[in-house]
């Protein structure tokens, strides 16, 4: 799984504000209102305990401070524990956290201690980015293309299939495609069909995964993927809107998911 770098999180506030205004323009709804509809509740005054974790590759210098910024920007009280790992976990609970946020190199979770709800970043990210793609105002179609069926892509494809969208997907891994076709009824995207999509959810750790033949004249690409899957020349040539941001959108979805 691709790990964030401190550079990815540079000027997170500006990145978030730009993507938030794009979301509102292309879907007609604010991100927080989409989350309210998705998860059925509004954020309250939950206290968020953020615990730095030293496992594996260890601390990403601005990761927990970015989480604190997100919690506060959503109107929640947040704090980063002074200690890391188990001592930090103990400190967060002792200091009254309602929701814990913590990540090692394999899982990033939110756990609500009051209602027991638990969610991973990859599920919440797949759901919110695929939901954004599916709400594209200028699309007259129910067909949506999912590029990448890893943990994030699969969660998004499953969400879209459950909402009744006509989901086409591509992934170099044959087993991932077969699993998704069997379990959630997605159709394999075949270049030869020359089908063009106005809504694309991209969830791969690669660049240039979106090719000219895939997209309609007017298209929304929604992706948490780093680097961006949409090549400059394709994005510039067509009227393509892009919703892409490294952390804020996914964490917003996590927090709404566990309240
Ligand atoms: N243990 C580190 C955080 C490691 C986070 C790694 N996971 C990712 O980079 C995932 C989560 C969202 C996108 N990629 C710390 O506590 O500072
Ligand atoms: Mg994000």
XYZ file of N, CA and C and ligand atoms in Angstrom:
795
model
N 0.862 -1.182 0.000
C 0.000 0.000 0.000
C 0.899 1.232 0.000
N 0.497 2.226 -0.774
C 1.314 3.441 -0.884
C 1.168 4.265 0.395
N 2.290 4.683 0.963
C 2.267 5.494 2.182
C 2.346 6.971 1.823
N 1.640 7.788 2.573
C 1.729 9.232 2.394
C 3.138 9.710 2.718
N 3.541 10.788 2.070
C 4.806 11.451 2.431
C 4.444 12.829 3.003
N 5.354 13.414 3.777
C 5.059 14.761 4.303
C 4.741 15.753 3.187
N 5.341 15.585 2.012
C 5.094 16.517 0.888
C 3.652 16.389 0.403
N 3.110 15.145 0.441
C 1.711 14.966 -0.001
C 0.782 15.849 0.837
N 1.180 16.063 2.102
C 0.282 16.771 3.035
C 0.614 18.254 3.139
N 1.541 18.710 2.321
C 1.859 20.147 2.306
C 0.602 20.931 1.937
N 0.438 22.091 2.467
C -0.726 22.990 2.268
C -2.027 22.198 2.124
N -2.279 21.337 3.119
C -3.502 20.505 3.106
C -4.744 21.385 3.072
N -4.666 22.524 3.749
C -5.835 23.405 3.828
C -6.218 23.899 2.426
N -5.213 24.336 1.660
C -5.493 24.841 0.303
C -6.004 23.708 -0.578
N -5.368 22.524 -0.442
C -5.807 21.376 -1.259
C -7.266 21.050 -0.940
N -7.594 21.105 0.356
C -8.950 20.748 0.755
C -9.959 21.775 0.254
N -9.623 23.043 0.425
C -10.575 24.090 0.011
C -10.860 24.004 -1.490
N -9.817 23.717 -2.260
C -10.015 23.622 -3.718
C -10.927 22.428 -4.041
N -10.661 21.279 -3.382
C -11.477 20.097 -3.721
C -12.901 20.256 -3.187
N -13.047 20.928 -2.043
C -14.392 21.132 -1.483
C -15.239 21.983 -2.435
N -14.643 23.006 -3.028
C -15.433 23.868 -3.931
C -15.720 23.135 -5.236
N -14.793 22.281 -5.674
C -15.061 21.485 -6.890
C -16.215 20.522 -6.635
N -16.189 19.861 -5.451
C -17.261 18.909 -5.107
C -18.613 19.626 -5.166
N -18.659 20.812 -4.565
C -19.927 21.544 -4.529
C -20.375 21.911 -5.942
N -19.424 22.310 -6.779
C -19.767 22.738 -8.151
C -20.251 21.553 -8.983
N -19.551 20.408 -8.915
C -19.873 19.305 -9.839
C -20.994 18.400 -9.328
N -21.241 18.423 -7.982
C -22.323 17.554 -7.461
C -23.527 18.370 -6.994
N -23.314 19.651 -6.750
C -24.399 20.491 -6.234
C -24.606 20.330 -4.740
N -23.703 19.570 -4.077
C -23.854 19.338 -2.627
C -22.506 19.508 -1.928
N -22.553 20.021 -0.708
C -21.305 20.163 0.060
C -20.851 18.791 0.556
N -19.560 18.639 0.748
C -19.001 17.351 1.205
C -19.661 16.889 2.499
N -19.820 17.796 3.463
C -20.387 17.383 4.753
C -21.851 16.965 4.589
N -22.563 17.592 3.651
C -23.965 17.190 3.425
C -24.025 15.825 2.737
N -23.062 15.561 1.842
C -23.008 14.227 1.229
C -22.770 13.180 2.318
N -21.848 13.488 3.249
C -21.548 12.540 4.338
C -22.765 12.342 5.242
N -23.488 13.441 5.500
C -24.695 13.333 6.338
C -25.700 12.385 5.680
N -25.862 12.535 4.363
C -26.809 11.663 3.639
C -26.315 10.219 3.624
N -25.024 10.065 3.417
C -24.450 8.707 3.339
C -24.609 7.956 4.657
N -24.268 8.638 5.761
C -24.179 7.944 7.043
C -25.340 8.278 7.976
N -26.188 9.203 7.556
C -27.440 9.436 8.280
C -27.348 10.264 9.538
N -26.155 10.802 9.837
C -26.055 11.617 11.057
C -25.107 12.783 10.850
N -25.278 13.811 11.715
C -24.354 14.946 11.651
C -23.327 14.797 12.775
N -22.175 15.415 12.601
C -21.168 15.377 13.661
C -21.707 16.153 14.861
N -21.343 15.698 16.061
C -21.757 16.432 17.272
C -20.555 17.146 17.849
N -20.313 16.889 19.120
C -19.138 17.533 19.740
C -18.179 16.439 20.219
N -18.073 15.403 19.398
C -17.195 14.281 19.775
C -15.758 14.765 19.977
N -15.090 14.154 20.942
C -13.696 14.497 21.221
C -12.812 13.449 20.532
N -11.887 13.910 19.680
C -11.080 12.987 18.881
C -9.668 12.879 19.452
N -9.279 11.673 19.846
C -7.918 11.425 20.336
C -7.081 10.867 19.201
N -5.956 11.527 18.874
C -5.108 11.141 17.739
C -3.802 10.600 18.293
N -3.491 9.341 17.943
C -2.361 8.658 18.550
C -1.256 8.376 17.527
N -0.080 8.990 17.684
C 1.025 8.688 16.762
C 1.494 7.241 16.969
N 1.732 6.531 15.879
C 2.122 5.120 15.925
C 3.500 4.959 15.288
N 4.431 4.316 16.010
C 5.820 4.250 15.518
C 6.102 2.964 14.742
N 5.117 2.078 14.622
C 5.364 0.778 13.964
C 5.812 0.965 12.511
N 6.496 -0.064 11.987
C 6.860 -0.080 10.566
C 7.728 1.096 10.174
N 7.310 1.810 9.116
C 8.062 2.981 8.649
C 8.029 4.123 9.648
N 7.173 3.993 10.658
C 7.174 4.988 11.735
C 6.386 6.242 11.436
N 6.698 7.246 12.227
C 5.953 8.510 12.219
C 6.136 9.242 10.881
N 5.025 9.734 10.319
C 5.085 10.662 9.165
C 4.930 12.049 9.785
N 5.925 12.883 9.602
C 6.094 14.098 10.418
C 4.803 14.912 10.574
N 4.042 15.107 9.482
C 2.856 15.985 9.605
C 1.536 15.216 9.509
N 1.568 13.917 9.745
C 0.345 13.102 9.620
C -0.643 13.409 10.754
N -0.191 13.305 12.004
C -1.141 13.514 13.111
C -1.553 14.980 13.205
N -0.643 15.898 12.872
C -1.047 17.318 12.908
C -2.088 17.584 11.806
N -1.993 16.853 10.696
C -3.007 16.995 9.637
C -4.355 16.466 10.114
N -4.317 15.358 10.870
C -5.577 14.804 11.399
C -6.217 15.785 12.382
N -5.368 16.434 13.196
C -5.886 17.408 14.167
C -6.538 18.581 13.431
N -5.878 19.037 12.385
C -6.415 20.142 11.566
C -7.785 19.742 11.001
N -7.898 18.518 10.501
C -9.163 18.050 9.899
C -10.270 18.005 10.954
N -9.965 17.408 12.111
C -10.982 17.305 13.174
C -11.474 18.694 13.590
N -10.536 19.589 13.774
C -10.906 20.944 14.203
C -11.677 21.683 13.112
N -11.267 21.491 11.853
C -11.934 22.152 10.716
C -13.377 21.648 10.591
N -13.634 20.442 11.124
C -15.003 19.889 11.093
C -15.780 20.270 12.342
N -15.146 21.086 13.188
C -15.825 21.587 14.388
C -15.739 20.657 15.579
N -14.838 19.669 15.507
C -14.692 18.739 16.634
C -13.517 19.167 17.510
N -13.561 18.739 18.764
C -12.419 18.959 19.654
C -11.430 17.820 19.397
N -10.174 18.144 19.212
C -9.204 17.080 18.954
C -7.939 17.291 19.763
N -7.234 16.182 20.022
C -5.914 16.322 20.648
C -5.011 15.196 20.187
N -3.712 15.514 20.071
C -2.711 14.498 19.737
C -2.075 14.077 21.053
N -2.019 12.766 21.274
C -1.450 12.314 22.553
C 0.041 12.635 22.601
N 0.488 12.891 23.792
C 1.907 13.210 24.010
C 2.750 11.955 23.768
N 2.194 10.814 24.146
C 2.923 9.542 23.972
C 2.489 8.852 22.681
N 3.290 7.902 22.236
C 2.940 7.135 21.031
C 2.451 5.755 21.429
N 1.862 5.031 20.448
C 1.603 3.589 20.609
C 0.748 3.283 21.846
N 1.090 2.269 22.618
C 0.207 1.838 23.710
C 0.072 2.924 24.777
N 1.149 3.590 25.089
C 1.094 4.690 26.072
C 0.174 5.800 25.544
N 0.226 6.040 24.255
C -0.638 7.057 23.658
C -2.092 6.619 23.679
N -2.318 5.336 23.421
C -3.673 4.767 23.445
C -4.256 4.942 24.853
N -3.448 4.604 25.864
C -3.870 4.739 27.263
C -4.191 6.196 27.588
N -3.322 7.090 27.132
C -3.483 8.534 27.397
C -4.763 9.058 26.743
N -5.013 8.640 25.500
C -6.208 9.127 24.780
C -7.475 8.733 25.532
N -7.526 7.478 25.987
C -8.744 7.019 26.672
C -8.865 7.698 28.029
N -7.753 7.785 28.726
C -7.786 8.435 30.051
C -8.212 9.889 29.920
N -7.790 10.551 28.829
C -8.117 11.973 28.664
C -9.454 12.199 27.956
N -10.283 11.160 27.908
C -11.676 11.353 27.520
C -11.987 11.363 26.037
N -11.120 10.769 25.216
C -11.446 10.717 23.779
C -12.710 9.888 23.554
N -13.587 10.398 22.664
C -14.759 9.610 22.249
C -14.400 8.744 21.035
N -13.578 9.349 20.141
C -13.176 8.652 18.919
C -11.646 8.627 18.862
N -11.075 7.449 18.564
C -9.626 7.329 18.403
C -9.287 7.282 16.918
N -8.233 7.999 16.530
C -7.682 7.922 15.167
C -6.231 7.464 15.295
N -5.867 6.396 14.570
C -4.477 5.956 14.596
C -4.193 5.113 13.355
N -2.917 5.160 12.918
C -2.555 4.440 11.695
C -1.144 3.856 11.786
N -1.047 2.575 11.385
C 0.296 2.045 11.105
C 0.397 1.977 9.578
N 1.353 1.209 9.058
C 1.554 1.196 7.598
C 0.492 0.383 6.869
N -0.305 -0.388 7.613
C -1.267 -1.278 6.935
C -2.716 -0.851 7.138
N -3.017 -0.294 8.315
C -4.408 0.108 8.581
C -4.429 1.493 9.216
N -5.408 2.265 8.822
C -5.678 3.565 9.439
C -7.137 3.466 9.890
N -7.358 3.527 11.222
C -8.720 3.299 11.710
C -9.242 4.479 12.516
N -10.606 4.525 12.542
C -11.324 5.394 13.479
C -12.168 4.468 14.336
N -12.105 4.640 15.642
C -12.878 3.787 16.570
C -13.625 4.674 17.544
N -14.962 4.562 17.497
C -15.798 5.329 18.423
C -16.003 4.510 19.689
N -15.418 4.956 20.798
C -15.461 4.200 22.053
C -16.858 4.181 22.653
N -17.693 5.120 22.248
C -19.023 5.242 22.880
C -20.033 4.299 22.217
N -19.943 4.151 20.897
C -20.941 3.270 20.237
C -20.295 2.036 19.618
N -18.972 1.923 19.776
C -18.282 0.719 19.286
C -18.015 0.717 17.795
N -18.485 1.758 17.078
C -18.310 1.743 15.613
C -16.828 1.835 15.248
N -16.471 1.134 14.183
C -15.071 1.023 13.744
C -15.047 1.082 12.227
N -14.118 1.886 11.668
C -14.018 1.962 10.207
C -12.557 2.128 9.802
N -12.223 1.612 8.622
C -10.870 1.804 8.091
C -10.880 2.975 7.113
N -9.721 3.567 6.934
C -9.584 4.668 5.974
C -9.850 4.168 4.559
N -9.451 2.933 4.246
C -9.625 2.498 2.849
C -11.093 2.290 2.512
N -11.889 1.789 3.468
C -13.338 1.639 3.192
C -13.996 3.012 3.070
N -13.754 3.864 4.048
C -14.416 5.180 4.080
C -13.995 6.033 2.884
N -12.727 5.885 2.459
C -12.228 6.634 1.300
C -12.866 6.106 0.012
N -12.924 4.764 -0.132
C -13.559 4.189 -1.329
C -14.997 4.637 -1.447
N -15.712 4.648 -0.312
C -17.130 5.019 -0.329
C -17.318 6.490 -0.713
N -16.571 7.385 -0.089
C -16.825 8.807 -0.332
C -16.386 9.238 -1.735
N -15.252 8.742 -2.220
C -14.792 9.157 -3.562
C -15.659 8.564 -4.666
N -16.157 7.340 -4.444
C -17.048 6.755 -5.471
C -18.406 7.455 -5.426
N -18.831 7.822 -4.231
C -20.103 8.560 -4.079
C -20.015 9.906 -4.793
N -18.900 10.598 -4.625
C -18.713 11.902 -5.288
C -18.791 11.720 -6.809
N -18.074 10.710 -7.324
C -18.104 10.474 -8.781
C -19.540 10.241 -9.247
N -20.306 9.486 -8.458
C -21.658 9.091 -8.870
C -22.652 10.253 -8.831
N -22.273 11.349 -8.232
C -23.177 12.499 -8.092
C -22.876 13.583 -9.124
N -22.152 13.259 -10.168
C -21.787 14.248 -11.184
C -23.052 14.779 -11.879
N -23.272 16.088 -11.715
C -24.522 16.690 -12.196
C -24.662 16.581 -13.720
N -23.533 16.677 -14.429
C -23.612 16.748 -15.898
C -23.634 15.370 -16.553
N -23.748 14.327 -15.731
C -23.760 12.993 -16.350
C -25.208 12.536 -16.511
N -25.565 12.090 -17.686
C -26.941 11.607 -17.876
C -26.990 10.097 -17.809
N -25.897 9.496 -17.317
C -25.802 8.033 -17.420
C -25.725 7.388 -16.040
N -26.019 6.102 -15.977
C -25.845 5.376 -14.704
C -24.603 4.479 -14.798
N -23.837 4.666 -15.884
C -22.624 3.868 -16.053
C -21.440 4.599 -15.419
N -20.659 3.865 -14.656
C -19.529 4.491 -13.966
C -18.326 3.561 -14.070
N -17.152 4.164 -14.283
C -15.932 3.366 -14.447
C -15.098 3.427 -13.171
N -14.724 2.250 -12.672
C -13.848 2.159 -11.492
C -12.508 1.615 -11.966
N -11.448 2.392 -11.738
C -10.110 1.952 -12.148
C -9.335 1.561 -10.888
N -9.049 0.260 -10.778
C -8.345 -0.238 -9.595
C -9.312 -0.918 -8.642
N -9.072 -2.197 -8.383
C -9.952 -2.965 -7.472
C -9.160 -3.479 -6.269
N -8.287 -2.641 -5.762
C -7.602 -2.944 -4.504
C -8.546 -2.636 -3.346
N -8.010 -2.415 -2.148
C -8.883 -2.228 -0.976
C -9.783 -0.999 -1.128
N -9.240 0.081 -1.662
C -10.037 1.309 -1.819
C -11.008 1.166 -3.003
N -10.465 0.724 -4.129
C -11.291 0.579 -5.343
C -12.441 -0.387 -5.138
N -12.166 -1.507 -4.487
C -13.205 -2.529 -4.270
C -14.319 -1.964 -3.371
N -13.923 -1.248 -2.322
C -14.925 -0.673 -1.409
C -15.831 0.305 -2.165
N -15.226 1.081 -3.075
C -16.018 2.038 -3.860
C -16.914 1.336 -4.865
N -16.371 0.309 -5.540
C -17.158 -0.427 -6.544
C -18.345 -1.099 -5.878
N -18.110 -1.662 -4.686
C -19.186 -2.333 -3.922
C -20.279 -1.329 -3.554
N -19.839 -0.167 -3.108
C -20.794 0.891 -2.732
C -21.643 1.297 -3.931
N -21.014 1.479 -5.076
C -21.750 1.911 -6.280
C -22.700 0.828 -6.762
N -22.247 -0.433 -6.709
C -23.099 -1.562 -7.151
C -24.325 -1.651 -6.252
N -24.117 -1.467 -4.955
C -25.238 -1.524 -4.001
C -26.218 -0.379 -4.239
N -25.723 0.744 -4.775
C -26.601 1.886 -5.063
C -27.275 1.724 -6.422
N -26.949 0.631 -7.117
C -27.636 0.361 -8.375
C -26.994 0.955 -9.606
N -25.760 1.414 -9.509
C -25.066 1.930 -10.701
C -24.573 0.768 -11.568
N -24.397 1.088 -12.856
C -23.905 0.103 -13.816
C -22.375 0.206 -13.778
N -21.734 -0.633 -12.953
C -20.312 -0.455 -12.657
C -19.425 -1.277 -13.590
N -18.543 -0.559 -14.294
C -17.507 -1.221 -15.093
C -16.197 -1.003 -14.356
N -15.313 -1.989 -14.395
C -14.054 -1.843 -13.656
C -12.906 -2.455 -14.435
N -11.709 -1.915 -14.168
C -10.512 -2.531 -14.749
C -9.442 -2.615 -13.668
N -8.650 -3.683 -13.777
C -7.528 -3.898 -12.855
C -6.621 -4.924 -13.526
N -5.302 -4.740 -13.451
C -4.404 -5.710 -14.098
C -4.493 -7.102 -13.459
N -4.997 -7.140 -12.225
C -5.061 -8.427 -11.516
C -6.358 -9.164 -11.859
N -6.239 -10.222 -12.588
C -7.384 -11.024 -13.078
C -8.247 -11.523 -11.910
N -7.583 -11.913 -10.837
C -8.323 -12.458 -9.674
C -9.202 -11.376 -9.053
N -8.656 -10.148 -8.987
C -9.451 -9.043 -8.409
C -10.710 -8.823 -9.248
N -10.553 -8.896 -10.560
C -11.695 -8.677 -11.474
C -12.734 -9.781 -11.289
N -12.257 -11.033 -11.252
C -13.181 -12.178 -11.116
C -13.927 -12.097 -9.788
N -13.186 -11.746 -8.715
C -13.795 -11.641 -7.374
C -14.890 -10.569 -7.406
N -14.574 -9.420 -7.968
C -15.542 -8.309 -7.993
C -16.746 -8.668 -8.874
N -16.491 -9.348 -10.003
C -17.608 -9.728 -10.887
C -18.515 -10.712 -10.162
N -17.883 -11.633 -9.450
C -18.656 -12.690 -8.765
C -19.391 -12.126 -7.536
N -18.691 -11.293 -6.753
C -19.263 -10.855 -5.469
C -20.178 -9.635 -5.575
N -19.844 -8.702 -6.490
C -20.664 -7.479 -6.524
C -21.220 -7.178 -7.918
N -21.009 -8.113 -8.858
C -21.659 -7.988 -10.167
C -21.132 -6.879 -11.043
N -19.856 -6.526 -10.874
C -19.325 -5.493 -11.793
C -19.012 -6.133 -13.138
N -18.961 -5.288 -14.160
C -18.602 -5.764 -15.507
C -17.151 -5.346 -15.783
N -16.451 -6.210 -16.509
C -15.076 -5.859 -16.850
C -15.078 -4.777 -17.935
N -14.287 -3.735 -17.724
C -14.135 -2.700 -18.757
C -13.211 -3.240 -19.831
N -13.654 -3.261 -21.070
C -12.796 -3.708 -22.174
C -12.591 -2.541 -23.136
N -11.331 -2.213 -23.354
C -10.966 -1.075 -24.219
C -11.632 -1.220 -25.594
N -11.718 -2.469 -26.052
C -12.237 -2.719 -27.412
C -13.687 -2.231 -27.541
N -14.421 -2.218 -26.418
C -15.840 -1.795 -26.511
C -15.942 -0.300 -26.798
N -14.844 0.404 -26.576
C -14.784 1.853 -26.852
C -15.890 2.615 -26.110
N -16.276 2.080 -24.947
C -17.310 2.741 -24.137
C -16.672 3.937 -23.430
N -17.359 5.078 -23.428
C -16.818 6.285 -22.793
C -17.660 6.635 -21.564
N -16.964 7.078 -20.492
C -17.650 7.316 -19.220
C -17.597 8.789 -18.834
N -18.669 9.272 -18.255
C -18.678 10.662 -17.758
C -18.382 10.687 -16.263
N -18.327 9.473 -15.630
C -17.991 9.404 -14.195
C -16.928 8.323 -14.007
N -15.804 8.748 -13.438
C -14.677 7.824 -13.231
C -14.199 7.922 -11.787
N -14.109 6.779 -11.116
C -13.529 6.689 -9.767
C -12.226 5.936 -9.925
N -11.106 6.600 -9.658
C -9.783 5.982 -9.856
C -9.127 5.765 -8.508
N -8.692 4.524 -8.254
C -8.072 4.227 -6.952
C -6.867 3.307 -7.172
N -5.835 3.881 -7.757
C -4.595 3.101 -7.979
C -3.414 3.943 -7.495
N -2.287 3.319 -7.213
C -1.085 4.076 -6.823
C -0.206 4.408 -8.027
N -0.851 4.468 -9.204
C -0.070 4.727 -10.424
C -0.551 6.002 -11.131
N 0.339 6.553 -11.961
C -0.041 7.721 -12.777
C -0.572 7.216 -14.114
N -1.231 8.097 -14.837
C -1.633 7.824 -16.224
C -2.433 6.540 -16.413
N -3.333 6.269 -15.497
C -4.170 5.060 -15.638
C -5.442 5.387 -16.433
N -5.699 6.709 -16.590
C -6.900 7.124 -17.320
C -6.487 7.506 -18.745
N -7.061 6.809 -19.740
C -6.653 7.105 -21.122
C -7.813 7.804 -21.858
N -7.460 8.445 -22.938
C -8.407 9.250 -23.713
C -9.642 8.433 -24.110
N -9.425 7.163 -24.448
C -10.543 6.343 -24.941
C -11.604 6.067 -23.893
N -11.268 6.321 -22.616
C -12.188 5.937 -21.526
C -13.222 7.012 -21.234
N -12.857 8.275 -21.516
C -13.700 9.342 -20.950
C -14.523 10.065 -22.021
N -15.725 10.458 -21.568
C -16.639 11.216 -22.431
C -16.147 12.661 -22.523
N -16.724 13.405 -23.418
C -16.357 14.804 -23.648
C -16.403 15.595 -22.337
N -17.437 15.370 -21.540
C -17.619 16.042 -20.233
C -17.501 14.941 -19.185
N -16.558 15.080 -18.247
C -16.293 13.951 -17.336
C -15.844 14.433 -15.958
N -16.227 13.680 -14.933
C -15.736 13.920 -13.564
C -14.842 12.750 -13.154
N -13.616 13.075 -12.768
C -12.697 12.057 -12.236
C -12.550 12.315 -10.742
N -12.867 11.304 -9.956
C -12.797 11.408 -8.496
C -11.774 10.388 -8.011
N -10.697 10.880 -7.380
C -9.628 9.945 -7.024
C -8.841 10.350 -5.786
N -8.656 9.406 -4.840
C -7.742 9.645 -3.726
C -6.326 9.206 -4.105
N -6.196 8.666 -5.318
C -4.931 8.040 -5.720
C -3.783 9.046 -5.790
N -2.629 8.617 -5.321
C -1.399 9.414 -5.466
C -0.400 8.525 -6.193
N 0.197 8.940 -7.305
C -0.005 10.208 -8.011
C -1.327 10.191 -8.769
N -1.650 11.322 -9.391
C -2.917 11.469 -10.098
C -2.962 10.545 -11.310
N -4.084 9.864 -11.478
C -4.209 8.909 -12.594
C -4.560 9.594 -13.909
N -4.908 10.892 -13.830
C -5.352 11.602 -15.044
C -4.164 12.361 -15.640
N -3.744 11.971 -16.839
C -2.604 12.673 -17.456
C -2.989 14.125 -17.757
N -2.016 15.017 -17.621
C -2.228 16.453 -17.895
C -2.895 16.654 -19.253
N -2.319 16.003 -20.277
C -2.781 16.295 -21.649
C -4.241 15.870 -21.826
N -4.646 14.786 -21.137
C -6.037 14.339 -21.303
C -6.958 15.307 -20.567
N -6.548 15.662 -19.344
C -7.357 16.572 -18.530
C -7.527 17.932 -19.213
N -6.462 18.359 -19.871
C -6.498 19.678 -20.510
C -7.336 19.659 -21.777
N -7.311 18.558 -22.465
C -7.936 18.472 -23.800
C -9.466 18.406 -23.691
N -9.932 17.687 -22.658
C -11.394 17.523 -22.515
C -11.901 18.415 -21.391
N -13.206 18.545 -21.272
C -13.768 19.303 -20.134
C -13.900 18.308 -18.971
N -12.749 18.073 -18.323
C -12.708 17.092 -17.227
C -12.569 17.824 -15.896
N -13.474 17.518 -14.958
C -13.297 18.027 -13.599
C -12.619 16.948 -12.776
N -11.772 17.403 -11.838
C -10.991 16.456 -11.034
C -11.199 16.748 -9.550
N -11.641 15.735 -8.804
C -11.677 15.832 -7.339
C -10.575 14.917 -6.825
N -9.515 15.525 -6.275
C -8.371 14.739 -5.821
C -7.734 15.448 -4.629
N -7.568 14.705 -3.532
C -7.033 15.336 -2.309
C -6.478 14.196 -1.454
N -5.375 14.391 -0.715
C -4.672 13.259 -0.110
C -5.232 12.701 1.187
N -6.030 13.440 1.965
C -6.378 12.929 3.303
C -7.693 13.455 3.857
N -7.996 14.739 3.615
C -9.116 15.395 4.287
C -10.447 14.713 3.955
N -10.670 14.474 2.692
C -11.956 13.908 2.260
C -12.163 12.520 2.872
N -11.100 11.716 2.845
C -11.202 10.356 3.384
C -11.435 10.347 4.884
N -10.777 11.258 5.600
C -10.930 11.301 7.067
C -12.309 11.848 7.441
N -12.813 12.799 6.640
C -14.178 13.301 6.886
C -15.166 12.141 6.800
N -15.018 11.321 5.797
C -15.885 10.144 5.629
C -15.733 9.181 6.804
N -14.516 8.985 7.279
C -14.296 8.096 8.437
C -15.065 8.599 9.653
N -14.930 9.900 9.928
C -15.540 10.458 11.145
C -17.062 10.395 11.079
N -17.634 10.732 9.924
C -19.102 10.621 9.798
C -19.544 9.166 9.904
N -18.682 8.259 9.465
C -19.044 6.837 9.453
C -19.152 6.256 10.861
N -18.423 6.816 11.830
C -18.423 6.218 13.181
C -19.241 7.004 14.214
N -19.871 8.114 13.783
C -20.655 8.822 14.819
C -21.994 8.125 15.066
N 2.277 5.622 11.717
C 2.271 6.990 11.116
C 1.127 7.124 10.082
C 1.279 6.109 8.946
C 0.162 6.274 7.914
C 0.415 5.331 6.746
N -0.795 5.187 5.939
C -0.996 5.915 4.834
O -0.169 6.679 4.386
C -2.347 5.733 4.173
C -3.445 6.396 5.015
C -4.033 7.431 4.140
C -3.350 7.269 2.871
N -2.435 6.352 2.925
C 2.063 8.045 12.181
O 1.386 7.738 13.195
O 2.556 9.190 11.980
Mg -8.633 11.943 0.868
